[in-house]
Short mmCIF file of C-alpha atoms in Angstrom, two decimals:
data_model
loop_
_atom_site.label_atom_id
_atom_site.label_comp_id
_atom_site.label_asym_id
_atom_site.label_seq_id
_atom_site.Cartn_x
_atom_site.Cartn_y
_atom_site.Cartn_z
CA MET A 1 44.21 56.87 171.86
CA PRO A 2 48.28 57.77 171.51
CA LYS A 3 50.50 54.54 172.13
CA SER A 4 52.95 55.09 174.81
CA ILE A 5 56.83 54.97 173.64
CA LEU A 6 57.28 51.83 174.51
CA GLU A 7 54.57 50.09 172.74
CA LEU A 8 55.34 52.37 169.48
CA ALA A 9 59.35 51.11 169.99
CA THR A 10 58.00 47.80 170.26
CA LYS A 11 55.93 47.65 167.39
CA ARG A 12 58.04 49.22 164.79
CA LYS A 13 60.12 47.31 162.79
CA SER A 14 62.35 48.27 159.62
CA THR A 15 60.41 48.17 155.99
CA ARG A 16 61.58 47.57 152.73
CA LYS A 17 58.71 46.88 150.77
CA PHE A 18 55.78 49.42 150.40
CA SER A 19 52.16 49.65 149.27
CA SER A 20 51.54 51.79 146.58
CA ASP A 21 49.35 53.39 148.59
CA PRO A 22 49.90 57.27 148.84
CA VAL A 23 51.03 58.92 151.87
CA ASN A 24 49.75 62.42 152.98
CA LEU A 25 52.72 65.25 153.05
CA LYS A 26 51.31 66.43 156.40
CA ASP A 27 51.77 63.06 158.50
CA VAL A 28 55.75 63.39 157.07
CA LEU A 29 56.00 67.08 157.91
CA GLN A 30 54.52 66.05 161.48
CA ALA A 31 57.57 63.48 161.87
CA LEU A 32 60.05 65.90 160.95
CA GLU A 33 58.70 68.61 162.78
CA ALA A 34 59.20 66.09 165.78
CA ALA A 35 62.80 66.06 164.80
CA THR A 36 63.09 69.69 164.89
CA GLN A 37 62.71 69.79 168.53
CA ALA A 38 65.07 67.41 169.27
CA PRO A 39 68.11 68.78 171.22
CA SER A 40 71.68 69.45 169.04
CA GLY A 41 75.15 69.65 169.97
CA ALA A 42 75.47 73.91 171.02
CA ASN A 43 71.82 73.89 169.70
CA GLN A 44 73.06 73.90 166.14
CA GLN A 45 70.50 71.79 164.61
CA PRO A 46 72.61 70.30 162.04
CA TRP A 47 69.66 68.27 160.18
CA ARG A 48 68.37 69.41 156.67
CA PHE A 49 65.87 67.39 154.99
CA LEU A 50 64.95 66.91 151.59
CA ILE A 51 61.85 65.47 150.94
CA ILE A 52 61.39 63.64 147.55
CA ILE A 53 57.86 62.64 145.63
CA ASP A 54 58.80 63.67 142.54
CA PRO A 55 59.30 60.13 140.30
CA ASN A 56 61.94 60.95 138.01
CA LEU A 57 64.43 62.02 140.96
CA ARG A 58 63.54 59.22 143.01
CA ARG A 59 64.51 57.07 140.02
CA ARG A 60 68.12 59.34 139.89
CA VAL A 61 68.63 58.60 143.68
CA ARG A 62 67.88 55.09 143.35
CA ALA A 63 70.01 54.85 140.24
CA ALA A 64 72.77 56.59 142.26
CA CYS A 65 72.59 54.47 145.45
CA GLU A 66 72.69 51.30 143.16
CA ARG A 67 75.59 52.13 141.64
CA GLY A 68 77.34 52.41 145.05
CA GLU A 69 75.85 49.35 146.19
CA LYS A 70 76.98 47.36 143.34
CA GLU A 71 80.63 48.38 144.01
CA LEU A 72 79.70 47.04 148.02
CA TYR A 73 78.09 44.08 146.84
CA ASP A 74 80.82 43.07 144.78
CA ASN A 75 83.40 43.31 147.65
CA VAL A 76 82.16 42.64 150.57
CA THR A 77 83.21 39.48 152.67
CA GLY A 78 83.09 38.50 155.91
CA GLU A 79 80.87 38.61 158.77
CA PHE A 80 78.56 41.59 157.44
CA GLY A 81 78.64 39.97 153.95
CA GLU A 82 77.33 37.01 155.46
CA TRP A 83 74.47 38.64 157.27
CA LEU A 84 73.70 40.29 154.10
CA PHE A 85 73.35 37.29 152.08
CA VAL A 86 71.04 35.69 154.92
CA LYS A 87 68.66 38.33 155.38
CA GLY A 88 68.53 38.17 151.15
CA LEU A 89 70.01 41.63 150.97
CA SER A 90 71.10 42.57 147.57
CA TRP A 91 72.36 46.00 145.72
CA ARG A 92 68.87 46.33 144.32
CA LYS A 93 67.16 48.92 146.33
CA PRO A 94 63.67 49.10 144.64
CA PHE A 95 62.01 50.57 147.58
CA LEU A 96 63.58 53.98 146.85
CA GLU A 97 61.32 54.09 143.84
CA GLU A 98 58.11 51.73 145.22
CA ALA A 99 58.04 54.20 148.40
CA PRO A 100 55.98 56.89 147.44
CA LEU A 101 58.17 59.57 149.36
CA LEU A 102 61.69 59.73 150.48
CA VAL A 103 63.30 61.87 153.28
CA ALA A 104 67.10 62.64 152.47
CA VAL A 105 68.48 63.28 155.64
CA LEU A 106 71.39 65.66 155.55
CA MET A 107 73.93 66.67 158.03
CA ASP A 108 75.77 70.35 158.59
CA GLU A 109 79.30 68.77 158.76
CA SER A 110 80.54 71.87 160.43
CA ALA A 111 78.43 71.32 163.37
CA GLN A 112 79.43 70.43 166.72
CA TYR A 113 78.36 66.56 167.64
CA ALA A 114 76.85 66.60 164.11
CA ARG A 115 76.03 63.24 163.29
CA GLU A 116 75.12 62.27 166.92
CA SER A 117 72.65 65.08 167.32
CA VAL A 118 70.92 63.91 163.56
CA TRP A 119 70.82 60.62 164.32
CA LEU A 120 69.22 61.44 167.85
CA ALA A 121 66.88 63.31 165.73
CA VAL A 122 65.83 60.54 163.42
CA GLY A 123 64.91 58.43 166.36
CA PHE A 124 62.17 61.08 166.86
CA ILE A 125 61.23 60.54 163.39
CA LEU A 126 60.82 57.04 163.29
CA LEU A 127 58.60 56.78 166.53
CA ALA A 128 56.13 59.49 164.77
CA LEU A 129 56.19 57.38 161.52
CA GLU A 130 54.87 54.80 163.45
CA GLU A 131 52.22 56.82 165.28
CA ARG A 132 50.75 57.48 162.25
CA GLY A 133 50.91 54.00 160.84
CA LEU A 134 53.94 54.58 158.17
CA SER A 135 56.71 52.33 158.09
CA THR A 136 60.40 53.09 156.78
CA VAL A 137 64.25 52.02 157.05
CA THR A 138 66.86 54.05 157.93
CA TYR A 139 68.69 53.56 154.62
CA THR A 140 72.40 54.54 154.29
CA PRO A 141 73.77 54.11 151.15
CA SER A 142 77.12 52.49 150.99
CA ASN A 143 78.40 55.56 148.64
CA THR A 144 76.93 58.55 150.12
CA ASP A 145 78.15 60.95 147.35
CA LEU A 146 76.37 59.49 144.48
CA PRO A 147 73.45 60.41 145.61
CA LEU A 148 74.27 63.75 147.03
CA ARG A 149 75.46 65.14 143.78
CA ALA A 150 72.16 63.66 142.06
CA LEU A 151 70.37 65.49 144.55
CA ASP A 152 72.38 68.70 144.02
CA ILE A 153 73.46 69.36 147.78
CA PRO A 154 75.24 71.82 148.38
CA LYS A 155 78.75 71.34 149.71
CA GLY A 156 79.35 71.16 153.81
CA PHE A 157 76.37 68.42 153.89
CA LYS A 158 76.49 64.86 154.04
CA LEU A 159 73.90 62.43 153.60
CA GLU A 160 73.71 60.55 156.67
CA THR A 161 70.38 58.47 155.60
CA ILE A 162 67.43 58.28 153.18
CA LEU A 163 64.00 57.18 154.65
CA PRO A 164 61.96 55.38 152.20
CA ILE A 165 58.41 56.27 153.61
CA GLY A 166 54.83 54.45 153.11
CA TYR A 167 52.64 51.52 154.05
CA SER A 168 53.89 48.67 154.77
CA ALA A 169 53.50 45.63 152.06
CA GLU A 170 56.30 43.17 154.09
CA ASP A 171 55.39 40.32 155.83
CA LYS A 172 58.80 39.57 157.50
CA PRO A 173 58.86 39.64 161.20
CA LYS A 174 60.67 42.17 163.22
CA GLU A 175 64.40 41.32 163.80
CA PRO A 176 65.08 39.68 167.28
CA LYS A 177 66.28 42.28 169.85
CA PHE A 178 68.44 41.75 172.82
CA ARG A 179 66.92 41.38 176.29
CA LEU A 180 67.21 44.19 178.37
CA GLU A 181 69.00 42.14 181.06
CA LYS A 182 71.56 41.48 178.22
CA VAL A 183 72.32 45.24 177.20
CA ALA A 184 71.74 47.15 180.85
CA PHE A 185 73.79 46.62 184.22
CA LEU A 186 73.58 48.29 187.46
CA ASN A 187 76.47 49.95 188.79
CA LYS A 188 79.04 47.78 187.64
CA TRP A 189 79.31 46.57 183.99
CA GLY A 190 77.84 42.80 183.80
CA ASP A 191 75.83 43.26 187.22
CA SER A 192 72.54 42.00 186.37
CA ILE A 193 69.85 44.87 187.00
CA LYS A 194 67.55 41.75 188.43
CA THR A 195 64.07 42.83 186.47
CA MET B 1 46.31 59.94 178.31
CA PRO B 2 49.95 59.45 176.28
CA LYS B 3 50.80 62.37 174.52
CA SER B 4 51.55 62.37 170.69
CA ILE B 5 55.48 62.01 169.58
CA LEU B 6 55.20 65.73 168.57
CA GLU B 7 53.47 66.67 171.86
CA LEU B 8 56.11 65.24 173.34
CA ALA B 9 59.06 66.15 171.59
CA THR B 10 57.95 70.05 171.55
CA LYS B 11 57.80 70.16 175.54
CA ARG B 12 60.65 67.92 175.87
CA LYS B 13 64.05 70.74 176.80
CA SER B 14 67.27 69.62 178.48
CA THR B 15 68.13 69.83 182.05
CA ARG B 16 71.07 70.31 183.92
CA LYS B 17 69.32 71.10 187.45
CA PHE B 18 67.64 68.87 189.29
CA SER B 19 65.13 68.10 192.12
CA SER B 20 66.31 65.63 194.99
CA ASP B 21 63.18 63.50 194.35
CA PRO B 22 64.07 59.78 193.91
CA VAL B 23 63.27 58.18 190.44
CA ASN B 24 61.71 54.99 189.81
CA LEU B 25 63.99 52.70 188.47
CA LYS B 26 61.24 50.67 186.92
CA ASP B 27 60.80 54.36 184.68
CA VAL B 28 64.16 54.27 183.25
CA LEU B 29 64.12 50.41 182.76
CA GLN B 30 61.06 51.18 180.35
CA ALA B 31 63.04 54.07 178.73
CA LEU B 32 66.01 51.70 177.96
CA GLU B 33 63.41 48.85 176.94
CA ALA B 34 62.48 51.66 174.27
CA ALA B 35 65.64 52.02 173.11
CA THR B 36 66.73 48.14 173.19
CA GLN B 37 63.94 48.09 170.19
CA ALA B 38 65.53 50.53 168.31
CA PRO B 39 66.84 49.48 164.93
CA SER B 40 70.58 49.18 164.63
CA GLY B 41 73.44 48.37 161.84
CA ALA B 42 73.12 44.85 160.90
CA ASN B 43 70.77 44.43 163.95
CA GLN B 44 74.46 44.55 166.27
CA GLN B 45 72.34 46.84 168.64
CA PRO B 46 75.66 48.09 169.83
CA TRP B 47 74.67 49.89 172.81
CA ARG B 48 75.15 49.03 176.55
CA PHE B 49 73.46 50.89 179.10
CA LEU B 50 75.10 51.26 182.70
CA ILE B 51 72.54 52.57 185.52
CA ILE B 52 74.59 54.48 188.33
CA ILE B 53 72.71 55.07 191.66
CA ASP B 54 75.79 54.47 194.06
CA PRO B 55 76.84 58.04 194.97
CA ASN B 56 80.17 56.91 195.82
CA LEU B 57 80.40 56.15 192.08
CA ARG B 58 78.39 59.19 190.66
CA ARG B 59 81.00 61.19 192.60
CA ARG B 60 83.47 59.59 190.85
CA VAL B 61 82.39 59.96 187.74
CA ARG B 62 81.59 63.78 187.73
CA ALA B 63 85.23 63.97 188.99
CA ALA B 64 86.55 62.00 185.82
CA CYS B 65 84.29 64.25 183.49
CA GLU B 66 85.33 67.66 185.01
CA ARG B 67 88.88 66.51 185.01
CA GLY B 68 88.40 66.49 181.11
CA GLU B 69 86.01 69.72 180.95
CA LYS B 70 88.84 71.86 183.17
CA GLU B 71 91.17 70.83 180.19
CA LEU B 72 88.86 72.31 177.39
CA TYR B 73 87.38 75.07 178.84
CA ASP B 74 91.18 76.19 179.49
CA ASN B 75 91.39 76.07 175.61
CA VAL B 76 88.36 76.65 173.96
CA THR B 77 87.89 79.58 171.53
CA GLY B 78 85.65 80.55 168.75
CA GLU B 79 81.98 80.34 168.23
CA PHE B 80 82.00 77.25 170.55
CA GLY B 81 83.46 78.82 173.32
CA GLU B 82 81.39 81.92 173.20
CA TRP B 83 78.34 79.58 172.97
CA LEU B 84 79.99 78.20 176.28
CA PHE B 85 80.09 81.77 178.00
CA VAL B 86 76.70 83.06 176.63
CA LYS B 87 74.74 80.04 178.12
CA GLY B 88 76.84 79.98 181.94
CA LEU B 89 78.23 76.51 181.01
CA SER B 90 81.02 75.83 182.97
CA TRP B 91 83.75 72.85 183.44
CA ARG B 92 81.72 72.12 186.95
CA LYS B 93 79.18 69.33 186.39
CA PRO B 94 76.92 68.88 189.25
CA PHE B 95 74.05 67.62 187.73
CA LEU B 96 76.43 64.31 187.78
CA GLU B 97 75.87 64.25 191.21
CA GLU B 98 72.64 65.58 191.73
CA ALA B 99 70.77 63.71 189.66
CA PRO B 100 69.63 60.48 191.40
CA LEU B 101 70.41 58.54 188.59
CA LEU B 102 73.11 58.64 185.92
CA VAL B 103 72.54 56.40 182.81
CA ALA B 104 76.35 55.87 180.73
CA VAL B 105 75.67 55.32 177.44
CA LEU B 106 78.21 52.75 175.83
CA MET B 107 78.71 51.78 172.17
CA ASP B 108 80.39 48.35 170.59
CA GLU B 109 82.85 50.22 168.66
CA SER B 110 82.99 47.06 166.41
CA ALA B 111 79.83 47.10 164.98
CA GLN B 112 78.33 48.69 161.99
CA TYR B 113 76.78 52.22 161.80
CA ALA B 114 77.71 51.80 165.89
CA ARG B 115 77.57 55.69 166.40
CA GLU B 116 74.43 56.46 164.29
CA SER B 117 72.34 53.49 165.83
CA VAL B 118 73.20 54.38 169.25
CA TRP B 119 72.24 58.12 169.09
CA LEU B 120 69.14 57.08 167.38
CA ALA B 121 68.10 54.58 170.36
CA VAL B 122 69.04 57.54 172.51
CA GLY B 123 65.94 59.44 170.73
CA PHE B 124 63.77 56.70 172.09
CA ILE B 125 65.15 57.17 175.20
CA LEU B 126 64.72 60.99 175.54
CA LEU B 127 60.87 60.44 174.17
CA ALA B 128 60.10 57.70 176.96
CA LEU B 129 61.42 59.80 179.65
CA GLU B 130 59.33 62.70 178.82
CA GLU B 131 56.56 60.61 179.04
CA ARG B 132 57.47 59.54 182.36
CA GLY B 133 57.77 63.42 183.06
CA LEU B 134 61.47 62.73 183.88
CA SER B 135 64.18 64.95 182.62
CA THR B 136 67.89 64.58 181.07
CA VAL B 137 70.47 66.15 179.06
CA THR B 138 72.63 64.41 176.76
CA TYR B 139 76.13 65.15 178.57
CA THR B 140 79.02 64.36 176.29
CA PRO B 141 82.46 64.36 178.43
CA SER B 142 84.74 66.39 176.61
CA ASN B 143 87.42 63.46 177.49
CA THR B 144 85.21 60.09 177.40
CA ASP B 145 88.48 57.92 178.48
CA LEU B 146 88.27 59.27 181.74
CA PRO B 147 85.00 58.28 182.93
CA LEU B 148 85.29 55.39 180.77
CA ARG B 149 87.99 53.92 183.21
CA ALA B 150 86.11 55.18 186.55
CA LEU B 151 83.39 53.29 185.13
CA ASP B 152 85.82 49.96 184.60
CA ILE B 153 84.62 49.45 180.93
CA PRO B 154 85.80 46.59 179.16
CA LYS B 155 87.79 47.54 176.26
CA GLY B 156 85.96 47.90 172.82
CA PHE B 157 83.53 49.69 174.35
CA LYS B 158 83.33 53.87 173.76
CA LEU B 159 80.89 56.32 176.10
CA GLU B 160 78.69 58.13 173.76
CA THR B 161 77.05 59.92 176.51
CA ILE B 162 76.04 60.17 180.05
CA LEU B 163 72.06 61.02 180.94
CA PRO B 164 71.56 62.24 184.03
CA ILE B 165 68.40 61.61 184.86
CA GLY B 166 65.81 63.12 187.57
CA TYR B 167 62.76 65.08 188.02
CA SER B 168 63.83 69.04 186.44
CA ALA B 169 64.51 71.78 188.94
CA GLU B 170 65.22 74.42 185.94
CA ASP B 171 63.52 77.14 184.79
CA LYS B 172 65.07 78.15 181.58
CA PRO B 173 62.93 77.89 178.82
CA LYS B 174 63.64 75.61 176.09
CA GLU B 175 66.12 76.63 173.33
CA PRO B 176 64.61 77.97 170.20
CA LYS B 177 64.34 75.99 167.20
CA PHE B 178 64.69 76.84 163.55
CA ARG B 179 60.95 76.80 161.80
CA LEU B 180 60.48 73.34 159.96
CA GLU B 181 60.57 75.49 156.60
CA LYS B 182 64.10 76.58 156.85
CA VAL B 183 64.93 72.76 157.61
CA ALA B 184 63.12 71.11 155.38
CA PHE B 185 62.92 71.29 151.36
CA LEU B 186 60.58 69.96 148.84
CA ASN B 187 62.15 68.01 145.77
CA LYS B 188 64.79 70.74 145.49
CA TRP B 189 67.37 72.04 147.99
CA GLY B 190 66.05 75.46 149.15
CA ASP B 191 62.68 74.71 147.52
CA SER B 192 59.79 75.87 150.08
CA ILE B 193 57.58 73.07 151.67
CA LYS B 194 54.76 75.73 151.64
CA THR B 195 52.81 75.05 154.93
#
């Protein structure tokens, strides 16, 4: 029986470790089909999806992304650097090869509210993948130009995120989230919704 | 029985005309709760939600938004202007008063990937509203500063969108969407997914 949106959203967590179990392309296409139904600025539908199964291409994408990450990790400081360290994150992105399938999400830069529209559609994708028992993480490379070139994407499109998709082999719990009362107010900023 | 994500996404369409039927606040809170479960850059959860029920405040928000819209509509040209005209859109935004409830979606500007995270969460909200039979439109005022001031939002937060929420009284069909084959490729840009 299908789960409710709240159940899917609550259960869902980001995954960076994938089992080698193959992914059914149809499941991914259904999730992308849901995304194509999302609203967008002036209905321009600025999203494009490049599904990457070819292992050589996944290796090239990983190498391109890691080149940019190394640069970031060598230079990052402050709160974000601390967060990366605490989370045990590094410039290595093995999940880009370990996940059996990647979806590169591209954005038509010329569209109205392009970024807003693309990410709203990514929200649809995440829930649709969760519904099928598939996991992912919205991985945005520090330097998006390198993988863009590795993938031979035409001018006018930006890489917004790469979704590695597969079955989770990760045992980390979900990141803790603020309670609704902390982020939602009624009529006046700061006024409790009193649930 | 709950619908699948693809069914919800396909059925969902943006609404700018609302019936006067009241909205159950609990339904809206559940949709926002789903949003709080979304992933975000460095888990910073940059979203804040101001639920507006008070009619005087909705009137003020409408007036603030329309002031900015008039400016835009007086000056817009080209493809976007044509689109607005064809769609019969104007600077008037009665739905901001007619919908029994508004959710102003605010963004903590200081967060990593703030805009991306907020809009992904908006995707969760849209599906959760659709699941409860509620309609909305992701309305982003041309000038977001005017309603921000009308709502007395503290510094450091931007207004990303206002969601008027209610039961649809609109009979327009859904905007047509590109077929998946047009926007999704396999391994190489332009290569058909052959569904």
